[in-house]
Amino acid sequence: MSKIKVMDENLANKIAAGEVVEKCASIVKELVENSVDAHATEVNIFLREGGIKEISVIDNGLGMDEEDALMAFQRHATSKLYKDDDLFFIDTLGFRGEALPSIASVSLVTLKTSFHECGTYLEIEGGVLRKKENADARQGTIITIQNLFYNTPARLKYLKSEQSELQNCVSFVEKFALAHPEVSFTLQNDDRILVKTSGSGSLHKVIHEIYGLQVSSKMLEIKNSNDDFDLFGYVCKPEILKSNRNHMTVIVNGRVIRNQEINRAINEAYYTYKPDIKYPIVVLRIDTDPTLIDVNIHPTKQDIKITKMDILYDLLLQTIKDVLYQNLLIPDAVLRMPTFNPIKNEVLDSVIAESNDEILPSFQSTFDFQDNSNEKEEETTVVINPEMKKLMLYPVGLAHGTYIIAENEEGVYLIDQHAAQERINYEKNMNALRNKNITTTTLLLPITIELSQSEFLKVQAKEEHLKELGFGLEEFGINTFVFKSHPTWLSEGYEEESIRRILDLIIGGLDNFDPVKFNEKIAITLACKMSIKANMHISHEAQEELLNELCVCDNPYNCPHGRPTIIKFSIYDLERMFKRAMN
Ligand code: ZN
Ligand code: ZN
């Protein structure tokens, strides 16, 4: 290949650079992917000023010979570097072939690489080959990008602040490291090491290296498969939720991807375990037949489309739900081992703005409770609340008319009385709603409810469903329904209010009606309504009864909105806090 050809293509590269090089992280992504494609087991990334000044990647991969090295900077080059059978190879967009020449056209690139005994050194400035020399034959590749956009100042202003570019790079490298536990990664910015993984091959260890002990000790392993998908990974216990979605890492066939449906399935699985505004830490590996994957949209985005999504959705939902259910625990008031994680708090938790995947309201989702197409392995035994079943709690008082203080031999507990009763009522309601033999109560005074025209039509469309639930309703004049009976489980004295709330759920609901979800919403809404509020001084007997009922709940640890119902101070924690125990 000749210098002249490179120059001819330069303009096209500069234009393309605007599309592929959006931020420093997209350069890091390209270089690091090349390293891993070249079978590197160690990849070290060095940034200066968040990558704006310099990005340098050093790997111990296979390297390139002189011809390949030159080809890599040629537009539409297809070198050995890019595998045709790679399922994410985007042939029509030619992205993998274009990224390096594009980057080179707007920066100063130096490359030192070797293949067998042949070492090559290249210097390319603004897309023009300035220097080509022989170099030593050290294994691997060192590539450095400097002065990004020096020749296209208009582009330079599209880069974000140093801090924001850095956050994106850190976030990318962390996720990439999670996708490649067998490769050791280091990311250093100026003098600080921000990411360091050992390449041990263990996903749990990478989670530990990235998130620290406090998180890694609270991750639950998930594993499941059916004819089309193999799932493996870790999901966090509901006690360590994050306030943004950036910690849900999904890896499909080895690539970090983004897919709203998968995120929705994960969130759905945490339904009633977490508040809507909190998000779990999840690292999920999905392996599947490449023909079920469709890379769509822009190549620098990681969105993909999956055929048979409904099957994957159900598999994910059920697998995560099961593992959360089997691991229900009372959150400790005192986190035993607070570890200092220098990177996390400062840099990463503010990346929220960067994640733009939207999670739709859970009400809209559709799933069914029909038999799971995948057979469960025989040895999985479901243990139900071993911790709670043996728990005997004795109330010793009520604080602020809100928190029941209770004790047993193991420690002291605080119980949120509203949240606890909400849980109890929610489970009662759910059981009643699931019951096929509905008993109904006839109202002595029928309840008439007048609606607007549009509201009336919405309720009319769901009339059958309401009848199935045990509501005896009839149309009565203009835009009016009369209720003559209701299912017995509605709490006495709250009949009209309960009916109105159920109608509100129908009126405010979305178009694709899901009866299962709808019933769950009813159960939650009425449970909240029926429960004692905070600031109500309930009697000692009432406290006792509440605790007894809570202990037999299916999930006694969260209210249906995902807030905790009970918090534990173990004797050990108390002794430590009062310095009675010294370790
Ligand atoms: Zn409530
Ligand atoms: Zn609640």
XYZ file of C-alpha atoms and ligand atoms in Angstrom:
585
model
C 0.000 0.000 0.000
C 1.201 3.486 -0.777
C 1.254 6.732 1.102
C -0.707 8.400 -1.681
C -3.635 6.068 -1.268
C -3.789 6.922 2.392
C -3.946 10.599 1.576
C -6.692 10.105 -1.008
C -8.820 8.460 1.549
C -8.077 11.006 4.188
C -11.056 13.216 3.622
C -13.477 10.320 3.765
C -11.819 9.198 6.990
C -12.147 12.608 8.546
C -15.831 12.619 7.747
C -16.261 9.098 9.056
C -14.395 10.039 12.211
C -17.258 12.290 13.168
C -19.554 9.296 13.164
C -17.427 6.648 14.825
C -15.343 8.718 17.211
C -17.905 10.371 19.429
C -15.940 10.275 22.610
C -12.706 8.984 24.051
C -14.477 5.850 25.210
C -15.262 4.879 21.617
C -11.544 4.988 20.814
C -10.710 2.982 23.909
C -13.420 0.514 22.882
C -11.970 0.067 19.405
C -8.407 -0.409 20.650
C -9.312 -2.736 23.487
C -11.515 -4.868 21.256
C -8.625 -5.208 18.839
C -6.384 -6.325 21.682
C -8.796 -9.010 22.803
C -9.394 -10.128 19.223
C -5.617 -10.558 19.003
C -5.856 -12.967 21.966
C -4.181 -10.676 24.492
C -4.352 -11.876 28.097
C -3.181 -8.555 29.482
C -4.418 -5.159 28.341
C -3.203 -1.951 29.948
C -4.877 1.318 29.129
C -3.264 4.634 29.960
C -5.117 7.925 29.632
C -4.011 11.480 30.021
C -6.684 14.004 30.950
C -9.458 11.478 30.557
C -8.159 10.470 27.133
C -8.499 13.904 25.584
C -4.729 14.406 25.616
C -3.647 10.824 25.081
C -4.944 7.279 24.923
C -2.500 4.464 24.960
C -3.178 0.724 24.922
C -0.510 -1.884 25.530
C -1.296 -5.552 25.051
C 0.486 -8.877 24.862
C -1.582 -10.133 21.943
C -0.483 -11.695 18.685
C 0.532 -8.411 17.084
C 0.729 -7.677 13.378
C 3.325 -7.920 10.657
C 4.203 -4.821 8.671
C 1.629 -5.434 5.950
C -1.196 -5.967 8.432
C -0.169 -2.943 10.441
C -0.352 -0.713 7.400
C -3.610 -2.302 6.292
C -5.201 -1.593 9.638
C -5.124 2.123 8.819
C -6.602 1.698 5.398
C -10.244 2.354 4.827
C -12.342 -0.769 4.261
C -9.366 -2.851 5.134
C -10.130 -6.410 6.003
C -7.151 -7.753 7.780
C -6.684 -10.926 9.726
C -7.493 -8.802 12.694
C -11.177 -8.911 11.890
C -12.779 -12.286 11.885
C -15.476 -12.739 9.270
C -17.289 -15.270 11.364
C -17.536 -12.824 14.235
C -21.227 -12.511 14.836
C -20.917 -8.823 15.567
C -18.940 -8.165 12.450
C -20.834 -5.382 10.816
C -20.076 -5.968 7.219
C -22.506 -3.579 5.584
C -21.526 -0.677 7.818
C -17.875 -1.540 7.556
C -17.345 -0.121 10.996
C -14.620 -2.432 12.169
C -12.667 -1.701 9.029
C -13.148 2.040 9.300
C -12.557 2.896 12.897
C -8.762 2.914 12.966
C -8.301 4.915 9.742
C -10.931 7.341 11.003
C -9.219 7.768 14.341
C -5.869 8.179 12.600
C -7.228 10.893 10.343
C -7.946 13.209 13.247
C -5.019 12.545 15.562
C -1.412 11.535 15.887
C -1.094 7.746 16.073
C 1.996 5.790 16.920
C 1.957 2.025 16.651
C 4.577 -0.432 17.725
C 3.764 -4.036 17.033
C 5.458 -7.284 16.285
C 4.599 -10.559 14.686
C 7.028 -13.429 15.141
C 10.478 -11.911 14.704
C 9.330 -8.860 12.810
C 8.728 -5.613 14.706
C 7.132 -2.565 13.094
C 6.908 1.048 14.162
C 4.506 3.466 12.472
C 3.738 7.135 12.961
C 0.606 8.506 11.315
C -0.351 12.145 11.611
C -3.750 13.336 10.413
C -4.061 10.167 8.354
C -0.664 10.608 6.672
C 2.066 8.042 7.203
C 5.033 10.000 8.577
C 7.356 7.272 9.656
C 7.810 3.550 9.146
C 10.671 1.761 10.854
C 11.660 -1.636 12.071
C 11.236 -2.085 15.758
C 12.157 -4.615 18.386
C 10.191 -7.828 18.457
C 8.604 -7.531 21.879
C 5.374 -9.504 21.839
C 2.162 -7.546 21.435
C 1.072 -4.106 20.368
C 1.448 -0.609 21.764
C -0.806 1.964 20.188
C -0.989 5.604 21.232
C -3.491 8.235 20.124
C -2.541 11.835 20.809
C -3.945 15.279 20.034
C -7.393 14.033 19.158
C -9.230 16.306 16.690
C -6.218 18.629 16.471
C -6.990 19.188 12.780
C -10.775 19.443 13.155
C -11.235 21.952 15.976
C -14.990 22.000 15.388
C -15.105 18.358 16.464
C -13.034 18.974 19.511
C -15.842 20.905 21.093
C -18.094 17.843 20.905
C -15.923 16.125 23.464
C -17.297 16.462 26.943
C -15.430 17.568 30.026
C -12.379 15.621 31.099
C -14.335 14.156 34.004
C -17.175 13.025 31.821
C -14.903 11.498 29.147
C -13.083 9.681 31.913
C -16.288 8.346 33.443
C -17.298 6.912 30.111
C -13.932 5.240 29.678
C -14.042 3.761 33.189
C -17.573 2.558 32.683
C -16.675 0.949 29.378
C -13.535 -0.783 30.658
C -15.364 -2.120 33.709
C -18.100 -3.649 31.624
C -15.596 -4.975 29.128
C -13.598 -6.563 31.941
C -16.791 -8.205 33.217
C -17.297 -9.661 29.739
C -13.720 -10.998 29.703
C -12.806 -12.403 33.109
C -9.917 -14.326 31.516
C -8.152 -11.105 30.504
C -6.373 -8.833 32.956
C -7.182 -5.148 32.475
C -5.663 -2.031 33.964
C -6.998 1.453 33.364
C -4.915 4.327 34.559
C -5.656 8.038 34.185
C -2.690 10.315 34.789
C -1.311 8.830 38.007
C -4.358 7.019 39.274
C -5.219 3.400 38.665
C -8.997 3.261 38.281
C -9.652 -0.292 37.169
C -7.555 -3.350 37.789
C -8.614 -6.916 37.198
C -6.490 -10.016 37.518
C -7.654 -12.080 34.554
C -8.373 -15.008 36.865
C -11.205 -16.290 34.690
C -13.736 -16.029 37.506
C -16.648 -13.671 36.935
C -17.275 -13.371 40.659
C -13.684 -12.311 41.186
C -13.984 -9.585 38.532
C -17.122 -8.328 40.279
C -15.102 -8.222 43.478
C -12.236 -6.395 41.780
C -14.553 -3.815 40.281
C -17.207 -3.269 42.936
C -15.387 -4.238 46.113
C -16.245 -6.689 48.857
C -19.387 -4.994 50.070
C -21.022 -5.653 46.718
C -19.389 -8.941 45.754
C -20.413 -10.530 49.058
C -24.030 -9.688 48.323
C -24.240 -11.077 44.820
C -26.285 -14.181 44.132
C -25.312 -16.586 41.391
C -27.866 -17.366 38.723
C -27.695 -20.181 36.219
C -30.344 -21.598 33.956
C -30.898 -22.655 30.397
C -33.439 -23.807 27.877
C -33.277 -24.909 24.252
C -32.267 -21.474 23.043
C -30.450 -19.657 25.822
C -27.834 -20.309 28.487
C -27.846 -17.857 31.380
C -25.102 -17.340 33.888
C -24.239 -14.449 36.136
C -24.818 -12.612 39.372
C -27.639 -10.450 40.692
C -27.481 -8.372 43.851
C -29.522 -8.817 46.972
C -32.110 -6.054 47.259
C -30.161 -4.426 50.111
C -27.485 -2.915 47.856
C -29.477 -1.260 45.114
C -28.142 1.634 43.051
C -29.887 4.814 42.054
C -29.071 4.439 38.373
C -29.246 1.756 35.727
C -25.601 1.838 34.836
C -24.766 -1.252 36.855
C -26.798 -3.699 34.839
C -24.242 -5.315 32.573
C -25.573 -7.650 29.920
C -23.176 -9.735 27.871
C -24.513 -11.650 24.894
C -22.154 -14.143 23.262
C -19.209 -12.382 24.847
C -20.170 -8.824 23.897
C -21.507 -6.154 26.196
C -24.825 -5.102 24.736
C -27.816 -2.984 25.560
C -31.358 -4.187 25.259
C -34.383 -2.585 26.871
C -36.380 -5.794 27.007
C -33.663 -7.561 28.970
C -33.446 -4.625 31.367
C -37.200 -4.770 31.784
C -37.126 -8.476 32.566
C -34.478 -7.854 35.234
C -36.458 -5.022 36.803
C -39.622 -7.035 36.628
C -37.926 -9.830 38.565
C -37.153 -7.369 41.352
C -40.765 -6.192 41.416
C -41.873 -5.776 45.049
C -38.276 -6.349 46.157
C -37.176 -2.829 45.341
C -38.596 0.667 44.938
C -39.195 1.734 41.335
C -36.440 4.337 41.422
C -33.719 1.925 42.482
C -31.839 -0.452 40.215
C -29.976 -3.660 40.888
C -26.353 -4.507 40.184
C -26.490 -7.333 37.688
C -23.897 -9.034 35.552
C -25.582 -11.346 33.143
C -24.045 -13.600 30.551
C -26.346 -14.926 27.862
C -25.122 -17.418 25.309
C -27.211 -18.245 22.327
C -27.214 -19.224 18.688
C -25.760 -16.229 16.779
C -28.593 -16.408 14.256
C -31.007 -15.287 16.978
C -29.081 -12.013 17.347
C -29.524 -9.021 15.134
C -27.201 -6.062 15.465
C -29.254 -3.062 14.508
C -28.990 0.685 14.668
C -25.658 2.476 14.912
C -22.589 0.323 15.492
C -21.105 2.441 18.260
C -24.289 1.945 20.230
C -24.495 -1.488 21.670
C -28.158 -2.139 21.024
C -29.113 -5.488 19.623
C -32.335 -7.250 18.764
C -33.060 -10.776 19.861
C -35.399 -13.189 18.151
C -37.400 -15.303 20.613
C -37.199 -12.426 23.095
C -40.375 -13.588 24.823
C -38.736 -16.906 25.678
C -35.621 -15.173 26.988
C -37.788 -12.724 28.929
C -39.601 -15.488 30.767
C -36.412 -17.416 31.447
C -34.705 -14.338 32.892
C -37.690 -13.283 34.922
C -38.220 -16.688 36.467
C -34.540 -17.397 37.120
C -33.874 -14.101 38.884
C -37.175 -14.191 40.784
C -36.404 -17.685 42.057
C -32.939 -16.831 43.294
C -34.162 -13.675 45.052
C -36.956 -15.607 46.692
C -34.654 -18.358 47.882
C -32.295 -15.831 49.418
C -34.673 -13.592 51.298
C -32.968 -12.197 54.348
C -33.436 -9.460 56.876
C -31.065 -6.615 56.104
C -28.515 -6.017 58.820
C -28.540 -2.552 60.295
C -24.782 -2.628 60.399
C -22.870 -3.557 57.301
C -20.144 -5.745 58.644
C -17.239 -4.886 56.442
C -17.333 -1.428 54.977
C -14.550 -1.447 52.423
C -13.024 1.618 50.957
C -13.433 1.693 47.238
C -11.558 4.718 45.956
C -12.962 4.737 42.451
C -16.614 4.027 42.793
C -18.106 6.877 44.676
C -16.187 9.662 43.070
C -16.229 8.668 39.485
C -18.873 6.201 38.627
C -22.036 6.925 40.459
C -22.479 10.076 38.481
C -22.599 8.467 35.082
C -26.382 8.376 35.305
C -26.790 10.980 32.635
C -24.983 8.782 30.155
C -27.283 5.822 30.333
C -30.229 6.518 28.133
C -32.083 3.237 28.021
C -35.628 3.687 29.106
C -37.406 1.177 31.211
C -41.087 1.139 30.569
C -43.545 1.014 33.424
C -43.915 -2.516 34.655
C -47.666 -2.443 34.167
C -47.148 -2.546 30.438
C -45.170 -5.712 30.407
C -46.675 -8.977 29.480
C -45.782 -12.301 30.922
C -47.754 -15.341 31.784
C -47.667 -17.853 34.523
C -48.080 -20.827 32.263
C -45.765 -23.758 32.687
C -42.173 -22.927 31.974
C -41.002 -24.500 28.767
C -37.656 -25.309 30.314
C -37.488 -28.196 32.683
C -36.021 -27.355 36.045
C -33.128 -29.441 37.173
C -34.242 -31.963 39.724
C -31.809 -31.042 42.453
C -33.031 -27.481 42.894
C -34.860 -27.439 46.158
C -36.768 -24.341 47.089
C -36.208 -23.349 50.670
C -38.814 -20.975 51.982
C -37.719 -18.406 54.520
C -35.752 -20.656 56.816
C -34.590 -17.597 58.671
C -38.019 -16.151 59.302
C -39.951 -19.314 60.037
C -37.955 -19.983 63.164
C -37.982 -16.368 64.182
C -39.961 -15.499 67.305
C -40.176 -11.801 67.836
C -41.397 -10.208 71.043
C -42.452 -6.578 70.889
C -40.952 -4.418 73.591
C -42.348 -1.080 72.512
C -43.276 1.342 69.798
C -41.135 4.296 68.759
C -42.629 7.416 67.175
C -45.891 5.565 66.678
C -44.210 4.055 63.649
C -41.522 1.495 64.475
C -42.140 -1.571 66.571
C -39.088 -2.451 68.634
C -38.799 -6.208 69.043
C -36.249 -8.639 70.367
C -35.249 -12.285 70.513
C -32.127 -14.189 71.574
C -30.281 -13.059 68.442
C -30.740 -9.348 68.644
C -32.981 -6.325 68.420
C -35.279 -5.597 65.489
C -37.048 -2.517 64.182
C -40.236 -3.135 62.234
C -41.994 -0.478 60.189
C -45.598 -1.054 61.192
C -47.144 0.298 58.023
C -44.792 -1.559 55.709
C -45.271 -4.766 57.700
C -49.018 -4.626 57.610
C -48.958 -3.704 53.971
C -47.024 -6.901 53.286
C -49.487 -8.964 55.317
C -52.512 -7.479 53.570
C -50.868 -7.745 50.167
C -50.336 -11.472 50.570
C -53.879 -11.950 51.852
C -55.239 -10.040 48.871
C -53.098 -11.957 46.403
C -54.235 -15.274 47.816
C -57.849 -14.192 47.614
C -57.428 -12.965 44.051
C -55.749 -16.200 42.962
C -58.459 -18.310 44.530
C -60.792 -19.776 41.940
C -63.734 -20.245 44.332
C -64.673 -16.678 45.029
C -67.157 -15.987 47.765
C -69.098 -12.782 47.455
C -70.985 -10.526 49.808
C -74.187 -8.822 48.772
C -74.319 -5.158 49.587
C -77.369 -4.015 51.524
C -77.044 -0.646 49.887
C -75.758 -0.975 46.314
C -72.963 1.427 45.426
C -73.528 3.566 42.349
C -70.543 5.102 40.648
C -70.856 7.756 38.000
C -68.072 8.207 35.502
C -67.204 10.392 32.541
C -67.921 9.040 29.078
C -64.325 7.934 28.403
C -63.918 6.452 31.871
C -67.155 4.547 31.465
C -65.963 3.012 28.206
C -62.702 1.898 29.776
C -64.451 0.232 32.697
C -67.033 -1.307 30.378
C -64.215 -2.983 28.443
C -63.019 -4.673 31.663
C -66.488 -5.516 32.995
C -65.979 -9.242 32.435
C -62.705 -9.271 34.309
C -64.295 -7.503 37.273
C -67.116 -10.060 37.302
C -64.571 -12.875 37.328
C -63.027 -11.290 40.425
C -66.408 -11.411 42.174
C -67.778 -7.929 41.620
C -71.507 -7.879 40.866
C -71.821 -4.811 38.676
C -74.370 -3.651 36.144
C -74.678 -0.687 33.864
C -77.117 1.746 35.339
C -78.226 4.709 33.277
C -75.815 7.112 31.612
C -72.120 6.476 32.320
C -72.984 4.837 35.626
C -72.365 1.443 37.164
C -74.131 -0.050 40.145
C -72.260 -2.543 42.323
C -74.590 -4.977 44.111
C -72.010 -7.402 45.486
C -68.272 -7.703 45.974
C -65.730 -10.396 46.860
C -65.671 -11.072 50.627
C -62.014 -10.205 51.026
C -62.597 -6.446 50.569
C -62.185 -4.970 53.993
C -65.311 -3.927 55.770
C -66.055 -0.254 55.823
C -63.764 0.373 52.854
C -65.959 -1.208 50.167
C -66.756 1.900 48.183
C -63.267 3.301 48.462
C -61.775 -0.018 47.375
C -64.075 -0.236 44.369
C -63.238 3.322 43.361
C -59.530 2.582 43.597
C -59.872 -0.489 41.422
C -61.752 1.540 38.829
C -58.984 4.145 38.980
C -56.483 1.430 38.142
C -58.514 0.473 35.081
C -58.958 4.079 33.988
C -55.304 4.967 34.466
C -54.057 1.690 32.998
C -52.326 1.227 29.703
C -53.763 -0.313 26.591
C -52.302 -3.783 26.711
C -54.170 -5.159 29.671
C -52.532 -7.965 31.587
C -54.909 -9.583 34.084
C -52.114 -11.015 36.242
C -50.378 -7.668 36.618
C -53.698 -5.960 37.101
C -54.601 -8.206 40.016
C -51.221 -7.580 41.560
C -51.790 -3.835 41.307
C -55.144 -4.220 43.007
C -53.539 -6.220 45.789
C -50.837 -3.601 46.341
C -53.118 -0.579 46.181
C -55.697 -1.957 48.561
C -53.046 -3.329 50.919
C -51.628 0.145 51.385
C -55.094 1.587 51.940
C -56.058 -1.048 54.516
C -52.889 -0.725 56.596
C -52.261 1.277 59.729
C -50.410 4.449 59.009
C -47.327 5.789 60.680
C -47.979 7.855 63.790
C -50.653 5.560 65.107
C -50.020 4.190 68.540
C -51.181 0.601 68.320
C -51.571 -1.539 71.430
C -49.112 -4.139 72.626
C -51.517 -6.897 71.576
C -51.854 -5.398 68.122
C -48.053 -5.305 67.854
C -47.847 -8.969 68.836
C -50.436 -9.945 66.284
C -48.722 -7.958 63.557
C -45.382 -9.650 64.220
C -46.962 -13.109 64.258
C -48.680 -12.469 60.970
C -45.549 -11.025 59.436
C -43.482 -14.065 60.377
C -45.710 -16.376 58.338
C -45.649 -14.226 55.239
C -44.172 -15.625 52.097
C -41.755 -12.716 51.830
C -41.834 -10.899 55.172
C -38.882 -8.673 54.376
C -40.303 -6.126 51.945
C -43.521 -4.223 51.582
C -45.000 -4.690 48.100
C -43.341 -1.456 47.030
C -39.951 -2.941 47.814
C -39.223 -1.040 51.032
C -37.823 -3.089 53.910
C -40.243 -4.094 56.651
C -37.695 -5.197 59.212
C -34.128 -4.346 60.151
C -31.922 -6.304 62.475
C -29.301 -5.271 65.019
C -27.553 -8.467 65.997
C -26.214 -8.842 69.515
C -22.779 -8.898 67.969
C -23.384 -5.595 66.193
C -24.657 -3.998 69.382
C -21.688 -5.245 71.376
C -19.358 -3.887 68.774
C -21.074 -0.531 68.707
C -20.890 -0.258 72.484
C -17.320 -1.544 72.412
C -18.209 -4.549 74.529
C -16.673 -6.706 71.833
C -13.412 -5.511 70.383
C -13.271 -7.301 67.040
Zn -48.246 2.234 51.866
Zn -45.155 0.081 50.725
